[in-house]
Amino acid sequence: MRTFVAIAPAGIPFLEHAHLDLRIVLFSVIVSLACGGLFGALPALQRPRAAALVARSANAGAHAFTRRCLVVGQIAVSMVLLAGAALLMRSFSSLERQNMGMETRGVLTAYIALPHYRYTTTQQRMEFFLAAETALRRLPGVSAVGMSNWLPPAETHESQIFNNISVAGKPRPTGGTGGMVTWRWVTPDYFKALNIPIVRGQGFTEEERRSNEHYLVVSSLLATRLFGDESPIGQHVQPVPNGPWYTVIGVAANVKNGGLSGADEPEFYRLRRSIAEDWTPWNVMVLKTSLAPAAVAPWVRAQIAQIDPTLPVEIETLTDSVSKLADRPRFETALLGFFAFCGLLMAVIGLYGVISFVAAQRTQEIGVRMALGATRVDILRLIAGRDCG
């Protein structure tokens, strides 16, 4: 129990209250001893009368059938647990090997949240993040620096009802909510840093970042839902009712954005322009580096400290971030695998006990059969096949 509590990920309710209940242990021990004593003593208490011996011989076939049923039942129950554990392990393996739609290796992330009491205006926030972006681009081995409010494959906190999205020249979608649409604020190098392909059109550019126009990049899934077979490039979209209209300039490949096990949701990307109103107090900075991310991390921290030495920075590789999302499935797989192993072990011990009991009862018969030429395989087939199979 202590081992599983130690390796368990954070967020499992009431796990810190887990303890060994000595009352349950005592009850289990007493019941086990009582069962062993009762079933061991009953045969010894029976009188060996002649009539009883004749009846016992007549019921030998029924006893053997009952014994077979108990053995088969015990193995069947353990096989159900083993099959469940095997399926869960296979699902977990598929979960870790699935295509994220982006590159996680060689990517370093730095989460920065600006305190409201020091960065009181959006202009101050924008100036800090732009200065940090410029400083990090100068680091050795860094080929791209992007920013976003949230990173996949974790579920984003920013979403929009699909029916609230309008396309110029088309009626607003009707017929239920139509599901949710994820969206992110990103900078031009975001797609390059995560190696997310732009399948149609183009991504954001620095010229668009400095303009006052509103530009949008949509995912392939959202492009299909909004435009069908039409080209989305150049279309005008209003993501929020009564909000500004955006021009679609590109279509990005789908990425995992609903967690490791959740379904992919339609998504659109808004450009963080060099306009103060576009900037929030927090951002995740994404660095694509050809060097080891662990070697680049101290340089990132030093560059941020030069701008604001009091600001805390959470630095982590994207590979580690994705691995943390698999902590709970990994723990559940280990837990079920452990119980499946225990079930198999008990089934093996029980089967050994039954076979040992049957073999002890038929010792003389086995001796006669071997004297008449029976081999070890014949004896094994006799005991395991007829009496226990």
Short mmCIF file of C-alpha atoms in Angstrom, two decimals:
data_model
loop_
_atom_site.label_atom_id
_atom_site.label_comp_id
_atom_site.label_asym_id
_atom_site.label_seq_id
_atom_site.Cartn_x
_atom_site.Cartn_y
_atom_site.Cartn_z
CA MET A 1 0.00 0.00 0.00
CA ARG A 2 2.80 2.41 0.85
CA THR A 3 4.43 1.69 -2.49
CA PHE A 4 1.30 2.53 -4.46
CA VAL A 5 0.62 5.64 -2.40
CA ALA A 6 4.19 6.77 -3.05
CA ILE A 7 4.03 6.29 -6.83
CA ALA A 8 0.48 7.62 -7.21
CA PRO A 9 0.10 10.88 -9.15
CA ALA A 10 -1.39 13.97 -7.60
CA GLY A 11 -5.10 14.59 -7.86
CA ILE A 12 -6.53 11.23 -6.74
CA PRO A 13 -9.22 12.04 -4.15
CA PHE A 14 -8.67 10.89 -0.53
CA LEU A 15 -5.49 9.00 -1.39
CA GLU A 16 -3.63 10.70 1.44
CA HIS A 17 -6.10 9.12 3.89
CA ALA A 18 -5.37 5.56 2.72
CA HIS A 19 -4.20 3.31 5.55
CA LEU A 20 -4.21 -0.32 6.62
CA ASP A 21 -7.35 -1.10 8.64
CA LEU A 22 -6.25 -3.58 11.32
CA ARG A 23 -9.87 -4.58 11.99
CA ILE A 24 -10.23 -5.85 8.43
CA VAL A 25 -6.89 -7.65 8.68
CA LEU A 26 -7.93 -9.33 11.94
CA PHE A 27 -11.31 -10.32 10.49
CA SER A 28 -9.67 -11.83 7.39
CA VAL A 29 -7.16 -13.80 9.48
CA ILE A 30 -9.88 -15.18 11.76
CA VAL A 31 -12.10 -16.20 8.83
CA SER A 32 -9.16 -17.84 7.03
CA LEU A 33 -8.14 -19.83 10.12
CA ALA A 34 -11.75 -20.81 10.81
CA CYS A 35 -12.26 -22.05 7.24
CA GLY A 36 -9.02 -24.00 7.27
CA GLY A 37 -9.81 -25.58 10.63
CA LEU A 38 -13.43 -26.36 9.75
CA PHE A 39 -12.82 -27.98 6.37
CA GLY A 40 -9.76 -29.78 7.68
CA ALA A 41 -11.56 -31.21 10.71
CA LEU A 42 -14.81 -32.30 9.07
CA PRO A 43 -13.36 -35.36 7.29
CA ALA A 44 -11.59 -36.45 10.47
CA LEU A 45 -14.81 -36.27 12.51
CA GLN A 46 -16.67 -38.64 10.18
CA ARG A 47 -16.87 -42.29 11.35
CA PRO A 48 -15.35 -44.78 8.89
CA ARG A 49 -18.41 -47.01 8.73
CA ALA A 50 -18.70 -49.58 5.98
CA ALA A 51 -21.88 -48.01 4.60
CA ALA A 52 -20.17 -44.62 4.52
CA LEU A 53 -17.22 -46.08 2.65
CA VAL A 54 -19.54 -47.65 0.06
CA ALA A 55 -21.45 -44.38 -0.34
CA ARG A 56 -18.18 -42.46 -0.64
CA SER A 57 -17.02 -44.76 -3.41
CA ALA A 58 -20.33 -44.30 -5.20
CA ASN A 59 -20.07 -40.51 -4.92
CA ALA A 60 -16.45 -40.34 -6.08
CA GLY A 61 -17.54 -39.35 -9.57
CA ALA A 62 -19.71 -36.52 -8.21
CA HIS A 63 -16.84 -35.29 -6.03
CA ALA A 64 -14.47 -35.29 -9.00
CA PHE A 65 -16.98 -33.30 -11.05
CA THR A 66 -17.38 -30.77 -8.24
CA ARG A 67 -13.61 -30.50 -7.95
CA ARG A 68 -13.29 -29.87 -11.68
CA CYS A 69 -15.95 -27.16 -11.52
CA LEU A 70 -14.16 -25.41 -8.65
CA VAL A 71 -10.81 -25.50 -10.46
CA VAL A 72 -12.31 -24.24 -13.71
CA GLY A 73 -14.19 -21.49 -11.85
CA GLN A 74 -11.09 -20.35 -10.02
CA ILE A 75 -9.01 -20.19 -13.20
CA ALA A 76 -11.84 -18.47 -15.11
CA VAL A 77 -12.13 -15.69 -12.52
CA SER A 78 -8.38 -15.09 -12.53
CA MET A 79 -8.36 -15.06 -16.35
CA VAL A 80 -11.02 -12.32 -16.39
CA LEU A 81 -8.78 -10.18 -14.18
CA LEU A 82 -5.73 -11.00 -16.29
CA ALA A 83 -7.57 -10.18 -19.51
CA GLY A 84 -8.70 -6.85 -18.09
CA ALA A 85 -5.16 -6.01 -17.02
CA ALA A 86 -3.75 -7.01 -20.42
CA LEU A 87 -6.30 -4.86 -22.25
CA LEU A 88 -5.57 -1.90 -19.99
CA MET A 89 -1.83 -2.31 -20.56
CA ARG A 90 -2.36 -2.44 -24.31
CA SER A 91 -4.56 0.67 -24.17
CA PHE A 92 -1.94 2.49 -22.12
CA SER A 93 0.78 1.48 -24.58
CA SER A 94 -1.33 2.82 -27.47
CA LEU A 95 -1.96 6.00 -25.47
CA GLU A 96 1.76 6.68 -25.15
CA ARG A 97 2.53 5.85 -28.80
CA GLN A 98 -0.28 7.86 -30.37
CA ASN A 99 0.42 10.68 -32.81
CA MET A 100 0.22 14.07 -31.09
CA GLY A 101 0.22 16.04 -34.31
CA MET A 102 3.25 18.00 -33.08
CA GLU A 103 6.87 17.54 -32.03
CA THR A 104 7.60 17.07 -28.32
CA ARG A 105 11.30 16.22 -28.42
CA GLY A 106 13.74 19.09 -28.24
CA VAL A 107 11.04 21.49 -27.03
CA LEU A 108 11.42 23.48 -23.82
CA THR A 109 8.52 25.31 -22.19
CA ALA A 110 8.62 28.20 -19.73
CA TYR A 111 5.39 29.21 -17.99
CA ILE A 112 5.36 32.83 -16.85
CA ALA A 113 2.58 34.53 -14.91
CA LEU A 114 3.02 38.24 -14.32
CA PRO A 115 1.79 39.53 -10.93
CA HIS A 116 -1.11 41.95 -11.27
CA TYR A 117 0.18 44.30 -8.62
CA ARG A 118 3.38 44.98 -10.60
CA TYR A 119 2.16 44.66 -14.18
CA THR A 120 -1.03 46.63 -13.90
CA THR A 121 -1.53 47.56 -17.56
CA THR A 122 -1.68 45.51 -20.74
CA GLN A 123 1.09 47.69 -22.18
CA GLN A 124 3.50 46.59 -19.43
CA ARG A 125 2.60 42.95 -20.03
CA MET A 126 3.16 43.21 -23.76
CA GLU A 127 6.52 44.94 -23.31
CA PHE A 128 7.74 42.24 -20.91
CA PHE A 129 6.80 39.29 -23.14
CA LEU A 130 8.16 40.92 -26.29
CA ALA A 131 11.45 41.62 -24.48
CA ALA A 132 11.59 38.04 -23.22
CA GLU A 133 10.90 36.69 -26.72
CA THR A 134 13.72 38.78 -28.18
CA ALA A 135 16.15 37.69 -25.46
CA LEU A 136 15.37 33.98 -25.81
CA ARG A 137 15.80 34.06 -29.57
CA ARG A 138 19.47 34.98 -29.04
CA LEU A 139 20.21 31.80 -27.08
CA PRO A 140 22.54 29.25 -28.74
CA GLY A 141 20.77 26.36 -30.43
CA VAL A 142 17.31 27.98 -30.27
CA SER A 143 15.67 27.96 -33.71
CA ALA A 144 12.18 29.19 -32.80
CA VAL A 145 10.45 30.90 -29.89
CA GLY A 146 6.68 30.91 -29.76
CA MET A 147 4.10 31.82 -27.16
CA SER A 148 0.62 30.64 -26.28
CA ASN A 149 -1.79 30.84 -23.37
CA TRP A 150 -2.06 27.00 -23.18
CA LEU A 151 -0.21 24.11 -24.76
CA PRO A 152 -1.56 20.83 -26.12
CA PRO A 153 -2.18 18.01 -25.48
CA ALA A 154 -3.59 19.31 -22.18
CA GLU A 155 -7.16 20.54 -22.42
CA THR A 156 -7.24 24.30 -22.92
CA HIS A 157 -9.21 26.55 -20.61
CA GLU A 158 -10.30 28.62 -23.58
CA SER A 159 -13.24 27.34 -25.62
CA GLN A 160 -16.18 28.60 -27.60
CA ILE A 161 -19.57 27.12 -28.48
CA PHE A 162 -19.53 26.05 -32.12
CA ASN A 163 -22.91 27.64 -32.86
CA ASN A 164 -21.57 31.04 -31.83
CA ILE A 165 -19.12 31.08 -34.74
CA SER A 166 -20.38 32.90 -37.82
CA VAL A 167 -19.08 32.68 -41.39
CA ALA A 168 -19.62 35.66 -43.67
CA GLY A 169 -22.37 34.95 -46.20
CA LYS A 170 -23.67 31.90 -44.35
CA PRO A 171 -26.36 31.50 -41.70
CA ARG A 172 -25.19 30.84 -38.18
CA PRO A 173 -25.14 27.08 -37.40
CA THR A 174 -28.27 25.82 -35.68
CA GLY A 175 -29.50 22.56 -34.22
CA GLY A 176 -28.03 22.16 -30.76
CA THR A 177 -24.74 23.41 -29.41
CA GLY A 178 -22.65 21.67 -32.08
CA GLY A 179 -20.00 20.98 -29.45
CA MET A 180 -17.13 23.13 -28.25
CA VAL A 181 -14.31 24.74 -30.20
CA THR A 182 -10.89 25.22 -28.58
CA TRP A 183 -8.90 28.37 -29.26
CA ARG A 184 -5.49 29.78 -28.37
CA TRP A 185 -3.57 33.04 -28.51
CA VAL A 186 -0.28 32.37 -30.36
CA THR A 187 2.68 34.24 -31.82
CA PRO A 188 4.02 33.67 -35.36
CA ASP A 189 6.70 31.10 -34.40
CA TYR A 190 4.28 28.92 -32.40
CA PHE A 191 3.70 26.48 -35.26
CA LYS A 192 7.40 26.31 -36.07
CA ALA A 193 8.40 25.68 -32.45
CA LEU A 194 6.00 22.73 -32.15
CA ASN A 195 6.47 21.61 -35.75
CA ILE A 196 2.72 21.78 -36.45
CA PRO A 197 2.27 21.60 -40.23
CA ILE A 198 0.32 24.28 -42.08
CA VAL A 199 -1.59 22.19 -44.61
CA ARG A 200 -3.22 25.07 -46.50
CA GLY A 201 -2.42 28.75 -46.79
CA GLN A 202 0.20 30.05 -44.38
CA GLY A 203 0.85 30.69 -40.72
CA PHE A 204 1.16 34.05 -39.04
CA THR A 205 3.93 36.45 -40.04
CA GLU A 206 5.66 39.34 -38.30
CA GLU A 207 4.06 41.79 -40.75
CA GLU A 208 0.59 40.59 -39.74
CA ARG A 209 1.61 40.83 -36.11
CA ARG A 210 2.39 44.53 -36.49
CA SER A 211 -0.89 45.30 -38.29
CA ASN A 212 -4.26 46.19 -36.80
CA GLU A 213 -6.11 43.52 -38.80
CA HIS A 214 -7.54 40.35 -37.26
CA TYR A 215 -6.17 37.10 -38.64
CA LEU A 216 -7.08 33.50 -37.90
CA VAL A 217 -5.58 30.06 -38.48
CA VAL A 218 -8.03 27.16 -38.13
CA SER A 219 -7.44 23.46 -37.64
CA SER A 220 -8.31 20.97 -40.37
CA LEU A 221 -11.20 19.69 -38.29
CA LEU A 222 -12.72 23.15 -37.83
CA ALA A 223 -12.16 24.04 -41.49
CA THR A 224 -14.16 20.98 -42.55
CA ARG A 225 -16.99 21.79 -40.17
CA LEU A 226 -17.20 25.46 -41.11
CA PHE A 227 -16.52 25.39 -44.84
CA GLY A 228 -17.01 21.82 -46.02
CA ASP A 229 -15.41 21.39 -49.43
CA GLU A 230 -14.90 25.14 -49.91
CA SER A 231 -11.49 26.74 -49.50
CA PRO A 232 -11.24 28.45 -46.10
CA ILE A 233 -8.45 30.79 -47.19
CA GLY A 234 -9.70 34.37 -47.33
CA GLN A 235 -13.00 33.57 -45.63
CA HIS A 236 -14.22 35.91 -42.88
CA VAL A 237 -15.18 34.45 -39.54
CA GLN A 238 -16.72 35.97 -36.42
CA PRO A 239 -15.74 33.69 -33.51
CA VAL A 240 -17.76 35.59 -30.89
CA PRO A 241 -21.17 37.19 -31.45
CA ASN A 242 -20.85 40.98 -31.80
CA GLY A 243 -17.05 40.57 -31.86
CA PRO A 244 -14.58 41.49 -34.60
CA TRP A 245 -14.41 39.62 -37.91
CA TYR A 246 -11.27 37.62 -38.64
CA THR A 247 -9.70 36.68 -41.95
CA VAL A 248 -8.69 33.03 -42.28
CA ILE A 249 -5.15 32.84 -43.69
CA GLY A 250 -4.22 29.21 -43.05
CA VAL A 251 -5.24 25.72 -42.00
CA ALA A 252 -3.10 23.87 -39.45
CA ALA A 253 -2.97 20.12 -38.95
CA ASN A 254 -5.00 18.71 -36.09
CA VAL A 255 -3.22 18.25 -32.75
CA LYS A 256 -4.20 16.43 -29.57
CA ASN A 257 -6.04 19.07 -27.58
CA GLY A 258 -8.42 17.07 -25.38
CA GLY A 259 -5.86 15.33 -23.22
CA LEU A 260 -4.21 12.04 -24.08
CA SER A 261 -7.42 10.04 -23.99
CA GLY A 262 -9.95 12.68 -25.05
CA ALA A 263 -11.24 13.23 -28.57
CA ASP A 264 -9.69 15.99 -30.69
CA GLU A 265 -11.78 19.16 -30.79
CA PRO A 266 -11.99 21.76 -33.55
CA GLU A 267 -9.59 24.59 -32.89
CA PHE A 268 -8.65 28.05 -34.09
CA TYR A 269 -5.62 30.21 -33.36
CA ARG A 270 -5.72 33.96 -32.78
CA LEU A 271 -2.61 36.03 -33.40
CA ARG A 272 -1.14 37.96 -30.49
CA ARG A 273 -0.41 41.21 -32.24
CA SER A 274 1.89 43.97 -31.07
CA ILE A 275 -1.16 45.64 -29.60
CA ALA A 276 -1.54 45.92 -25.83
CA GLU A 277 -5.15 44.69 -25.74
CA ASP A 278 -4.07 41.26 -27.06
CA TRP A 279 -1.85 40.42 -24.08
CA THR A 280 -2.82 38.63 -20.88
CA PRO A 281 -0.72 38.33 -17.68
CA TRP A 282 0.36 34.76 -18.43
CA ASN A 283 2.01 32.96 -21.32
CA VAL A 284 3.79 29.71 -22.04
CA MET A 285 6.98 30.33 -23.98
CA VAL A 286 7.92 27.47 -26.33
CA LEU A 287 11.53 27.05 -27.45
CA LYS A 288 12.64 24.70 -30.20
CA THR A 289 16.28 23.84 -29.61
CA SER A 290 18.86 21.59 -31.21
CA LEU A 291 20.69 21.29 -27.89
CA ALA A 292 19.65 19.28 -24.87
CA PRO A 293 16.69 21.10 -23.26
CA ALA A 294 18.21 20.54 -19.81
CA ALA A 295 21.28 22.52 -20.90
CA VAL A 296 19.20 25.39 -22.27
CA ALA A 297 16.96 25.70 -19.18
CA PRO A 298 19.49 27.66 -17.04
CA TRP A 299 20.06 30.09 -19.89
CA VAL A 300 16.32 30.67 -20.19
CA ARG A 301 16.04 31.36 -16.48
CA ALA A 302 19.01 33.75 -16.64
CA GLN A 303 17.54 35.71 -19.55
CA ILE A 304 14.20 36.14 -17.77
CA ALA A 305 16.02 37.17 -14.58
CA GLN A 306 17.78 39.95 -16.48
CA ILE A 307 14.40 41.43 -17.35
CA ASP A 308 12.76 40.83 -13.97
CA PRO A 309 14.88 39.07 -11.30
CA THR A 310 11.90 38.60 -8.93
CA LEU A 311 9.73 36.73 -11.42
CA PRO A 312 9.30 32.95 -10.91
CA VAL A 313 9.53 30.79 -14.04
CA GLU A 314 8.32 27.20 -14.39
CA ILE A 315 10.60 25.49 -16.91
CA GLU A 316 9.90 22.01 -18.20
CA THR A 317 10.42 19.96 -21.34
CA LEU A 318 7.32 19.29 -23.38
CA THR A 319 8.12 15.58 -23.22
CA ASP A 320 7.89 15.70 -19.43
CA SER A 321 4.63 17.66 -19.60
CA VAL A 322 3.06 15.03 -21.85
CA SER A 323 4.40 12.25 -19.63
CA LYS A 324 2.69 13.80 -16.59
CA LEU A 325 -0.66 13.54 -18.37
CA ALA A 326 -0.10 9.78 -18.51
CA ASP A 327 0.69 9.49 -14.79
CA ARG A 328 -2.82 8.51 -13.75
CA PRO A 329 -3.39 5.92 -16.53
CA ARG A 330 0.08 4.54 -15.74
CA PHE A 331 -0.79 4.26 -12.05
CA GLU A 332 -4.14 2.58 -12.78
CA THR A 333 -2.43 0.12 -15.11
CA ALA A 334 0.17 -0.76 -12.47
CA LEU A 335 -2.52 -1.16 -9.81
CA LEU A 336 -4.71 -3.45 -11.89
CA GLY A 337 -1.65 -5.38 -13.08
CA PHE A 338 -0.63 -5.98 -9.47
CA PHE A 339 -4.05 -7.35 -8.53
CA ALA A 340 -4.10 -9.48 -11.67
CA PHE A 341 -0.74 -10.94 -10.68
CA CYS A 342 -2.08 -11.65 -7.18
CA GLY A 343 -5.13 -13.36 -8.69
CA LEU A 344 -2.94 -15.49 -10.92
CA LEU A 345 -0.70 -16.37 -7.98
CA MET A 346 -3.66 -17.48 -5.88
CA ALA A 347 -5.06 -19.52 -8.76
CA VAL A 348 -1.70 -21.25 -9.22
CA ILE A 349 -1.44 -22.02 -5.48
CA GLY A 350 -5.01 -23.33 -5.42
CA LEU A 351 -4.46 -25.48 -8.48
CA TYR A 352 -1.26 -26.85 -6.98
CA GLY A 353 -3.11 -27.73 -3.79
CA VAL A 354 -5.86 -29.57 -5.67
CA ILE A 355 -3.42 -31.55 -7.81
CA SER A 356 -1.28 -32.38 -4.79
CA PHE A 357 -4.36 -33.61 -2.91
CA VAL A 358 -5.52 -35.78 -5.83
CA ALA A 359 -2.03 -37.20 -6.35
CA ALA A 360 -1.71 -38.08 -2.65
CA GLN A 361 -5.05 -39.90 -2.74
CA ARG A 362 -4.02 -41.99 -5.74
CA THR A 363 -0.47 -42.80 -4.73
CA GLN A 364 -1.01 -46.54 -4.79
CA GLU A 365 -2.82 -46.42 -8.13
CA ILE A 366 -0.01 -44.33 -9.61
CA GLY A 367 2.52 -46.89 -8.37
CA VAL A 368 0.62 -49.74 -9.98
CA ARG A 369 0.28 -47.86 -13.28
CA MET A 370 3.99 -47.05 -13.37
CA ALA A 371 4.83 -50.69 -12.59
CA LEU A 372 2.72 -51.67 -15.60
CA GLY A 373 4.64 -49.29 -17.89
CA ALA A 374 2.92 -45.90 -17.54
CA THR A 375 5.23 -42.98 -18.20
CA ARG A 376 5.43 -39.64 -16.37
CA VAL A 377 3.43 -38.02 -19.17
CA ASP A 378 0.70 -40.63 -18.78
CA ILE A 379 0.48 -39.99 -15.03
CA LEU A 380 0.44 -36.22 -15.56
CA ARG A 381 -2.33 -36.57 -18.14
CA LEU A 382 -4.28 -38.77 -15.73
CA ILE A 383 -4.08 -36.36 -12.80
CA ALA A 384 -4.30 -33.02 -14.57
CA GLY A 385 -6.61 -34.10 -17.38
CA ARG A 386 -9.21 -36.32 -15.84
CA ASP A 387 -9.26 -35.34 -12.18
CA CYS A 388 -8.56 -31.62 -12.45
CA GLY A 389 -9.31 -30.72 -16.07
#
